[in-house]
XYZ file of N, CA and C in Angstrom:
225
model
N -12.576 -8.152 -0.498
C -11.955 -8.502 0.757
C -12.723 -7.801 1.861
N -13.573 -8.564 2.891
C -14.078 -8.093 3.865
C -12.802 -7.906 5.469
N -12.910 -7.064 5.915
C -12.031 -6.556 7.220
C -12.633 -5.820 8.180
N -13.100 -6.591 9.070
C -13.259 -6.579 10.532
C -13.465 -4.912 10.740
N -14.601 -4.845 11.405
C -14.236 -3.020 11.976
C -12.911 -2.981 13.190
N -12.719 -1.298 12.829
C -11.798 -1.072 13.687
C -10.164 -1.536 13.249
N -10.374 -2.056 12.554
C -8.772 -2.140 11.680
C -7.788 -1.124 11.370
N -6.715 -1.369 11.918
C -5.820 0.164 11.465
C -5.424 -0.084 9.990
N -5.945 0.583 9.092
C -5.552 0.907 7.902
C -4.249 1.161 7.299
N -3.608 1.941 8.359
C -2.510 2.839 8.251
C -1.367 1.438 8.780
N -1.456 0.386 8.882
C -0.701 -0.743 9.243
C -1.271 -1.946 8.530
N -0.952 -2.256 7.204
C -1.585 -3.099 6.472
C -0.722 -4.398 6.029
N 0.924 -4.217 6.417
C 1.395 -4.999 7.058
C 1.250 -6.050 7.642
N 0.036 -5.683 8.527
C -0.233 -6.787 9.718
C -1.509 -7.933 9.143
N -2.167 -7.301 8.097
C -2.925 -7.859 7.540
C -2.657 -8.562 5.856
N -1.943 -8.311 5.234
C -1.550 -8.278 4.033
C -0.094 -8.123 4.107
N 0.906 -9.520 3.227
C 2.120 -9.817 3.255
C 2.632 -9.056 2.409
N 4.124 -8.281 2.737
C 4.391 -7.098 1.216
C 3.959 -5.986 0.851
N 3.155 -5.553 1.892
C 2.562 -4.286 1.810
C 2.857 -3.310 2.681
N 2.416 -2.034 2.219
C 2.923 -0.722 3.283
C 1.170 0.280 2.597
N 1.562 1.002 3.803
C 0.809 2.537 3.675
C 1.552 3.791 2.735
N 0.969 4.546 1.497
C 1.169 5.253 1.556
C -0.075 6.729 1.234
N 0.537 7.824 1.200
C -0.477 8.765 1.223
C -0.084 9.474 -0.595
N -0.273 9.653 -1.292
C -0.494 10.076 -2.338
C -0.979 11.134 -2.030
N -0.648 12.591 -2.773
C -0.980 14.195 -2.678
C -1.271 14.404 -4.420
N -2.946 14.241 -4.911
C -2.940 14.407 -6.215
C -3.116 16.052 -6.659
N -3.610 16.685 -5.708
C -3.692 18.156 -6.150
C -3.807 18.721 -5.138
N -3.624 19.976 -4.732
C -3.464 20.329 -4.079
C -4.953 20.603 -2.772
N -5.067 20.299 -1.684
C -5.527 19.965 -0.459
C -6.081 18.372 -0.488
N -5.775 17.292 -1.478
C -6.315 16.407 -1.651
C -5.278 14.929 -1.615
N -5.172 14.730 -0.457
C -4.430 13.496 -0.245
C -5.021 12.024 -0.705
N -5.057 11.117 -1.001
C -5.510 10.115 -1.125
C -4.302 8.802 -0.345
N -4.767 7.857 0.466
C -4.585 7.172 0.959
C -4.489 5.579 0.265
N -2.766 4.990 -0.162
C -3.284 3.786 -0.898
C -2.183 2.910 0.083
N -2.569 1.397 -0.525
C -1.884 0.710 -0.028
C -0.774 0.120 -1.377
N 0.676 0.103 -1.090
C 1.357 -0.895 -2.071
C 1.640 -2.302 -2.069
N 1.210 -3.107 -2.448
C 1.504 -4.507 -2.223
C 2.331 -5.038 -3.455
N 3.656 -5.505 -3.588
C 4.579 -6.313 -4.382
C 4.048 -7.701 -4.667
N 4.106 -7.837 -5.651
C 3.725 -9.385 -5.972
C 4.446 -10.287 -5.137
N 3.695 -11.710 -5.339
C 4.307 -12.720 -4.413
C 5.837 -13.224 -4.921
N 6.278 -13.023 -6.287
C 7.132 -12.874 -6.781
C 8.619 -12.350 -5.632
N 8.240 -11.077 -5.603
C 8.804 -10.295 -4.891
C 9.140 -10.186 -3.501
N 8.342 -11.439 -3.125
C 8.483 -11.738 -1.237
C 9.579 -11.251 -0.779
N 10.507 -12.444 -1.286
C 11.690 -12.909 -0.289
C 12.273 -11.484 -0.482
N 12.432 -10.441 -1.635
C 12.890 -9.202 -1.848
C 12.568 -8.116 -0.991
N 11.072 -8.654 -0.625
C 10.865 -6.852 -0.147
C 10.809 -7.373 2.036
N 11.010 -8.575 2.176
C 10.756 -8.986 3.421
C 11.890 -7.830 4.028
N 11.471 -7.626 5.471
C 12.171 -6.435 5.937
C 12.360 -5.165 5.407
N 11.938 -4.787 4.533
C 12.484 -3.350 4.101
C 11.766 -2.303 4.231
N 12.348 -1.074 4.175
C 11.545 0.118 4.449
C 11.133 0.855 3.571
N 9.808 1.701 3.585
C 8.958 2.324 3.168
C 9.775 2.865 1.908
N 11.059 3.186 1.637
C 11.906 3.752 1.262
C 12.261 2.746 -0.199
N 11.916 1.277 0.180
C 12.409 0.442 -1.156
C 11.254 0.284 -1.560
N 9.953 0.239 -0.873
C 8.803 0.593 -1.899
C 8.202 1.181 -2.821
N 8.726 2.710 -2.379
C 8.795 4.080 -2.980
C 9.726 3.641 -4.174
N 10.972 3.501 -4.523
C 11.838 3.271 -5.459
C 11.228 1.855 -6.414
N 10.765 0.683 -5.779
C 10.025 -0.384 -6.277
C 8.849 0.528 -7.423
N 8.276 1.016 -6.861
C 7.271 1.822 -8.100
C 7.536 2.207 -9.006
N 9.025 2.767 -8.973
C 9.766 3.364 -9.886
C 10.780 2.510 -11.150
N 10.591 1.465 -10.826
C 11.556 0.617 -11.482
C 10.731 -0.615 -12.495
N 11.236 -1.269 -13.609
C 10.782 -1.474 -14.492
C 9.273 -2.795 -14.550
N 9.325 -3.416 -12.942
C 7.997 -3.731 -13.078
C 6.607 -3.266 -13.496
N 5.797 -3.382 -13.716
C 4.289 -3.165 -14.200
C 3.897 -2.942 -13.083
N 2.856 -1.690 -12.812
C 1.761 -1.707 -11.886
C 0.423 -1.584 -11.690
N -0.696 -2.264 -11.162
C -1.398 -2.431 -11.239
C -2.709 -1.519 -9.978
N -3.302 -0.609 -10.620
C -4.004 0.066 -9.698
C -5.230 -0.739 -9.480
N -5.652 -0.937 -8.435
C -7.110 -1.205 -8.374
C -7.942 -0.361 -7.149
N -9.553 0.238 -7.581
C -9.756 1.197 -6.833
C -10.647 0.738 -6.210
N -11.139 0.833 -4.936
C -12.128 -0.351 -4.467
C -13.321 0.530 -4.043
N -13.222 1.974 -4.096
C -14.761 3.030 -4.140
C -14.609 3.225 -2.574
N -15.229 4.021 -2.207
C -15.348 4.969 -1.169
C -15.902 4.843 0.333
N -16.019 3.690 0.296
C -17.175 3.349 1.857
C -16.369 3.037 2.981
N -15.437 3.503 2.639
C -14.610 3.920 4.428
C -13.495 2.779 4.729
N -13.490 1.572 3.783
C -12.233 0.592 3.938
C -11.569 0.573 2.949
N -10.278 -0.035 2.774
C -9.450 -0.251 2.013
C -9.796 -1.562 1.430
């Protein structure tokens, strides 16, 4: 997925349906920055909701799928 410079990252929302920002803390001084996106499945479920039913969405008996896209400054 190519994205325009200057894109706010931190609002992925605006670019991608079902998704949020979050920051992941894997050890200590080392944050990592991901995005969560719900399957299309899950639309009509997660439309409107806050950061808060995403967080719990991770947690619950769906499958998740990491994908890491390497280091060159975009998501």
């Amino acid at each position: 997925v190519a994205f325009p410079y200057f894109v706010d990252l931190q609002r992925p929302e605006l670019l991608v349906n079902n998704t949020i920002n979050l920051y992941l803390t894997t050890e200590p001084d080392v944050t990592v920055g991901v995005w969560h996106t719900v399957p299309g499945s899950r639309a009509a479920e997660a439309q409107g909701k806050d950061q808060r039913w995403y967080e719990e969405a991770l947690a619950d008996a769906h499958p998740i799928i990491i994908y890491m896209h390497g280091n060159v400054g975009t998501r």
